[in-house]
Coordinates of C-alpha atoms in Angstrom, one line a residue:
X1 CA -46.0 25.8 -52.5
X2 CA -44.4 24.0 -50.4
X3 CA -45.5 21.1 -48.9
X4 CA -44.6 20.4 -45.3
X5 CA -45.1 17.0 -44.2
X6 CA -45.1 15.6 -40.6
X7 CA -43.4 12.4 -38.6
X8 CA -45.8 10.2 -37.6
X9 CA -43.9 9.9 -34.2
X10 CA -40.5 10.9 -32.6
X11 CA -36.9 9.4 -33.6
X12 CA -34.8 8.2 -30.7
X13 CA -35.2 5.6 -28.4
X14 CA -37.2 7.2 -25.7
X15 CA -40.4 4.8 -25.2
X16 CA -41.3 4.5 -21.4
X17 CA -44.5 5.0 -19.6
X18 CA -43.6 8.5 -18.6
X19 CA -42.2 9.4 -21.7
X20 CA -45.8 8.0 -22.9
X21 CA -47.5 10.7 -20.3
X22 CA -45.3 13.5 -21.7
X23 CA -46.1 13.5 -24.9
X24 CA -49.9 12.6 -24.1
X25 CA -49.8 16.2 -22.2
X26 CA -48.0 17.6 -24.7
X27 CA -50.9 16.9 -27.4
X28 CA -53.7 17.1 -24.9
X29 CA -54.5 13.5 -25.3
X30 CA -56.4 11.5 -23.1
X31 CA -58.0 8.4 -23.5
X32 CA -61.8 6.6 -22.3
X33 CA -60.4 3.8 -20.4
X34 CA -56.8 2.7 -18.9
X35 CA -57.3 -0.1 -21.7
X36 CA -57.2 2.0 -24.5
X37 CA -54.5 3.4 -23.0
X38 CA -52.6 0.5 -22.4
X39 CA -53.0 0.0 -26.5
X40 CA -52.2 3.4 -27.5
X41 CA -48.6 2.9 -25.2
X42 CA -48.0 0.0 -27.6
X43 CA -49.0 1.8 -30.6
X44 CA -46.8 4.9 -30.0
X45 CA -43.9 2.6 -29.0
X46 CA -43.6 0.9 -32.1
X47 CA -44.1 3.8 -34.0
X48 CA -41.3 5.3 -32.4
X49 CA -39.1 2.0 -33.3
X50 CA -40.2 2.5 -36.9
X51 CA -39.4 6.2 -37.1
X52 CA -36.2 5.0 -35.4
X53 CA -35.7 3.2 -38.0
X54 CA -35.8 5.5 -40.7
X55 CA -34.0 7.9 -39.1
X56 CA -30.9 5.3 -39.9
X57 CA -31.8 5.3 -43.3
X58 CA -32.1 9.2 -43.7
X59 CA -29.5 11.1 -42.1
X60 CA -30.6 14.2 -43.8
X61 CA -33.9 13.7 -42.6
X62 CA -35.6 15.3 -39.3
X63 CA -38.5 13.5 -37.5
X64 CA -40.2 14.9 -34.3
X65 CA -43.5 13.8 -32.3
X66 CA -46.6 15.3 -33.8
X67 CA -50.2 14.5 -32.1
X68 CA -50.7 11.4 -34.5
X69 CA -48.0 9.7 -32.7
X70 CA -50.5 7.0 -31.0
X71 CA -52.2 6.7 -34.4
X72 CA -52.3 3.0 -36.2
X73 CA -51.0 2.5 -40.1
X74 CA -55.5 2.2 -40.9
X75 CA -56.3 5.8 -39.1
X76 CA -52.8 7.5 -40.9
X77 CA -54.4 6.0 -43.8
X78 CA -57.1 8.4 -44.2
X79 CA -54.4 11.3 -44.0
X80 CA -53.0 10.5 -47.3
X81 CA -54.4 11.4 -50.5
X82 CA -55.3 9.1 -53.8
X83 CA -54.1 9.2 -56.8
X84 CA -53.7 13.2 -58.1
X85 CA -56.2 14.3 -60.7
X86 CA -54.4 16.1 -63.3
X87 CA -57.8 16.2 -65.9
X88 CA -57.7 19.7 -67.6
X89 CA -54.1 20.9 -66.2
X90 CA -52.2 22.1 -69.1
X91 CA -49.1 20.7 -68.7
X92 CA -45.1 22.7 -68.4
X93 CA -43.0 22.4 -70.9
X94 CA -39.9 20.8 -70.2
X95 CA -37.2 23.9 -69.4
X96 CA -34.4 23.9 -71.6
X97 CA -30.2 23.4 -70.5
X98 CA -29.9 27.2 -70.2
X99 CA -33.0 27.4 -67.9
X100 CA -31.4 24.3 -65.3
X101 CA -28.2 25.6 -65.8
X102 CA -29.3 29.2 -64.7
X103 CA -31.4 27.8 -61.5
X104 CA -29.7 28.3 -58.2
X105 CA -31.0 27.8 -54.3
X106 CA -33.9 30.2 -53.8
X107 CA -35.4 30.2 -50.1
X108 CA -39.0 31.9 -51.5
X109 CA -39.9 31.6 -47.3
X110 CA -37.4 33.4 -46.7
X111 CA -38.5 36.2 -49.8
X112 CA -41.3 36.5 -48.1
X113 CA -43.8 34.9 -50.6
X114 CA -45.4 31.8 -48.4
X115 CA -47.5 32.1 -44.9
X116 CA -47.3 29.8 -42.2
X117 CA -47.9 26.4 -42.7
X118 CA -51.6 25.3 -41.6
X119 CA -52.0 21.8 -40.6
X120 CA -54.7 20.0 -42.1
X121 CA -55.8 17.8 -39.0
X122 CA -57.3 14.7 -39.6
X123 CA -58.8 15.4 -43.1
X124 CA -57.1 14.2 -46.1
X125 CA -57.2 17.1 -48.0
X126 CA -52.9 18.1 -48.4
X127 CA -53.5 19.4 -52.1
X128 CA -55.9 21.8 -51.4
X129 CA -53.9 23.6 -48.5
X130 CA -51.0 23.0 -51.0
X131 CA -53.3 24.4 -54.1
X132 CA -54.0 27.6 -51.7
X133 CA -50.4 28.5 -50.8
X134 CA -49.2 28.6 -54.5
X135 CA -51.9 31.0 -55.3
X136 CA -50.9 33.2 -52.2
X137 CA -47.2 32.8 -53.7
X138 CA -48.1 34.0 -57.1
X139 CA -50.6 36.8 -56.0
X140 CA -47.9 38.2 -53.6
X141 CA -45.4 37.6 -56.5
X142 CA -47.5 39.8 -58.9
X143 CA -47.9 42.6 -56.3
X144 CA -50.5 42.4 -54.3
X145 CA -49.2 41.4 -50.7
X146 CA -49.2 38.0 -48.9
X147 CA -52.5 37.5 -48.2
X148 CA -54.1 34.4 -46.3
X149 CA -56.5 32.9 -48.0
X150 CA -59.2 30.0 -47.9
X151 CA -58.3 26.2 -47.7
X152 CA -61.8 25.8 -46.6
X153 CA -63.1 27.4 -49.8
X154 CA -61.0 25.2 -51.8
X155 CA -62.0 21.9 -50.3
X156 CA -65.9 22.4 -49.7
X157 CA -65.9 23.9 -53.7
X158 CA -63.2 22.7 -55.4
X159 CA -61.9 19.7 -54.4
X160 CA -63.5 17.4 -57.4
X161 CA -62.1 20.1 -60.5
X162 CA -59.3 19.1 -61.7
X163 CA -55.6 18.9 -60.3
X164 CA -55.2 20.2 -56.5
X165 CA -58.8 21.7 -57.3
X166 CA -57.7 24.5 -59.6
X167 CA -60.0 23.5 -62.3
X168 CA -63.0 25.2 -60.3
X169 CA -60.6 28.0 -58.9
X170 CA -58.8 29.0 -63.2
X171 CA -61.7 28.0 -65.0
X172 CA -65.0 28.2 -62.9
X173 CA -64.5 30.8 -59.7
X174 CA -61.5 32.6 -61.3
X175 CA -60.4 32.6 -57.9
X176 CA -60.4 32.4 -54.0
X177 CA -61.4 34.6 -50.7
X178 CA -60.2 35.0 -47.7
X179 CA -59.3 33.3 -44.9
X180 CA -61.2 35.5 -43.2
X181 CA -64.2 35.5 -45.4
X182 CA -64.2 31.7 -45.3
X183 CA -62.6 30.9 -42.2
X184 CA -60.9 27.0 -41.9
X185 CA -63.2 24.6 -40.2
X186 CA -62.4 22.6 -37.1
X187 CA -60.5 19.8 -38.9
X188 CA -59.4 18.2 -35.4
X189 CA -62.7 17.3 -34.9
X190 CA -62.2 13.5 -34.5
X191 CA -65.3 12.0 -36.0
X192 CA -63.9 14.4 -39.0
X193 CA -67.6 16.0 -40.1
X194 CA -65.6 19.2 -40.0
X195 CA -63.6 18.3 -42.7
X196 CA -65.8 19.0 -46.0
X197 CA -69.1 20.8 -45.7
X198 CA -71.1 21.7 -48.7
X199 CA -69.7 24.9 -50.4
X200 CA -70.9 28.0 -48.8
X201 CA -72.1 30.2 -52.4
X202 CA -72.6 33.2 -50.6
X203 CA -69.1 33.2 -49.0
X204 CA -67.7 32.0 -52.4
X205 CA -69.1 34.6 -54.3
X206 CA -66.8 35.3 -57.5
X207 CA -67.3 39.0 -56.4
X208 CA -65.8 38.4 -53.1
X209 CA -63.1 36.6 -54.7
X210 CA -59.6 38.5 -53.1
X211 CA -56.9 36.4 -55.3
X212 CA -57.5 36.2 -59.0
X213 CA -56.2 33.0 -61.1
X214 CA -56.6 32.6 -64.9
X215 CA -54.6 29.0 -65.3
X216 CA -52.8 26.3 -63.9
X217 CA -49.7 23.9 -65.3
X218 CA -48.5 21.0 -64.2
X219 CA -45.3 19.4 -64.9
X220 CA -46.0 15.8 -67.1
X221 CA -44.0 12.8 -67.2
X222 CA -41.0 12.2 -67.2
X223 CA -40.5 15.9 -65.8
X224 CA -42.5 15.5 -62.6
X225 CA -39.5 13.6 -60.6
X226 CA -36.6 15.3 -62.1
X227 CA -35.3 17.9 -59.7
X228 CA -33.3 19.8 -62.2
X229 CA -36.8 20.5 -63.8
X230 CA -38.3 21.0 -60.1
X231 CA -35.8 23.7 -59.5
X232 CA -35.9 25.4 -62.8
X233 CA -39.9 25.7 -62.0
X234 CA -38.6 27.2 -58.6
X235 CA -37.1 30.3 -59.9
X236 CA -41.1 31.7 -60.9
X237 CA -42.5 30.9 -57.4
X238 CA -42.9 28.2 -54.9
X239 CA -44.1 24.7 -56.2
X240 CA -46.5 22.1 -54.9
X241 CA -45.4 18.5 -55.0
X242 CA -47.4 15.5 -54.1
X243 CA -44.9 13.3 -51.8
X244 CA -45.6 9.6 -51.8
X245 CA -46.4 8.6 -47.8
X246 CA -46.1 4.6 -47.3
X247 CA -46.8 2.8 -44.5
X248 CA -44.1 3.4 -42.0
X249 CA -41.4 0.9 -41.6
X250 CA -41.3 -2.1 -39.8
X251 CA -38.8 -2.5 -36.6
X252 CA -35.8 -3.8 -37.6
X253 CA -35.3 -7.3 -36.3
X254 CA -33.8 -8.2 -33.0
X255 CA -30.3 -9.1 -33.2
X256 CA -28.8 -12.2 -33.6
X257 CA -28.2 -14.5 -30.4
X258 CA -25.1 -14.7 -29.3

């Protein structure tokens, strides 16, 4: 599926006070005191130099304001992911010269094979909403519709099982619900007890199970970071891919004095 991942703050070089109150509105922010406040101004503002920054360094790229705009590097931190389990994945062969040389551009959004991206909040849990939109892919691929199903499910039951938590959805659940039947929990929640809740068995019922999985592959070293191999894969269905997410960059430094 693919992965959609957001700025931490806006490129340009607009970093004033009111500019400040604009996006706070925006996002529905407020703060307790006019002294957090005062820190979250900095905070934004150098995040907005660092995405500045970048922008420099990737033309190709885009970055807008999102809501964690006023965040620190500690509380973006607990956004990101560890390292990806891949115990029990069987793992793609490499495709062959004709297979790369037959791949071309294919836009699967566009096909009509992936739902709207859902943002995960403030809980660290990117491979399981990644996990559920390859399964919607494939089951809309094999016939059966785009249907939205659970990231919830995923994360409160499966997120221990293997890679993206497909070991519990191939080999234990031999599947997932509904969105509907297992509807996402409040992951802005700030303290973030919404994000993982023990798994809700009678919602997660096999026999309530909509999407029906029997495997899933992942693609080993050294074919993970080869994008030949990457597109090849495209050409069966959309594909997850675990982006690395540093710190953001520091400001450049001043210029020299005259």
């Amino acid at each position: 599926a693919a992965v959609v991942a957001a700025a931490a703050a806006a490129a340009g070089a607009a970093s004033t006070w009111s500019d400040f109150t604009e996006w706070k509105q925006q996002h529905g922010r407020t703060y307790a005191t006019t002294a957090e406040a005062a820190v979250r101004f900095g905070v934004w503002k150098s995040n907005l130099q660092c995405l500045e920054a970048a922008s420099q360094e990737n033309k190709h790229a885009r970055f807008e304001a999102d809501w964690t705009a006023d965040w620190t590097i500690q509380e973006l931190a607990g956004l990101r992911g560890g390292p990806l389990n891949t115990t029990g994945a069987e793992e793609q062969l490499r495709f062959d010269d004709a297979a790369v040389g037959d791949a071309g551009p294919i836009d699967w959004v566009e096909l009509g094979a992936v739902n709207a991206p859902v943002s995960q909040g403030r809980c660290g849990t990117c491979a399981q909403f990644s996990a559920t939109a390859d399964i919607e892919a494939q089951w809309f691929l094999h016939g059966h519709g785009l249907v939205k199903l659970s990231e919830q499910e995923m994360i409160d039951c499966a997120s221990y099982t293997g890679p993206y938590g497909m070991g519990w959805v191939a080999d234990v659940h031999k599947g997932l619900t509904t969105n509907r039947t297992y509807p996402l929990a409040n992951h802005s929640d700030p303290t973030i007890r919404g994000c993982r809740s023990p798994c809700n068995t009678s919602a997660a019922d096999p026999a309530r199970s909509v999407a029906h999985v029997s495997g899933a592959t992942c693609l080993g070293k050294p074919v993970y970071d080869d994008e030949n191999q990457m597109l090849a894969w495209l050409q069966h269905g959309p594909l997850s891919v675990s982006v690395g997410a540093p710190a953001p960059l520091p400001p450049p430094p001043p210029p020299p004095p005259p």
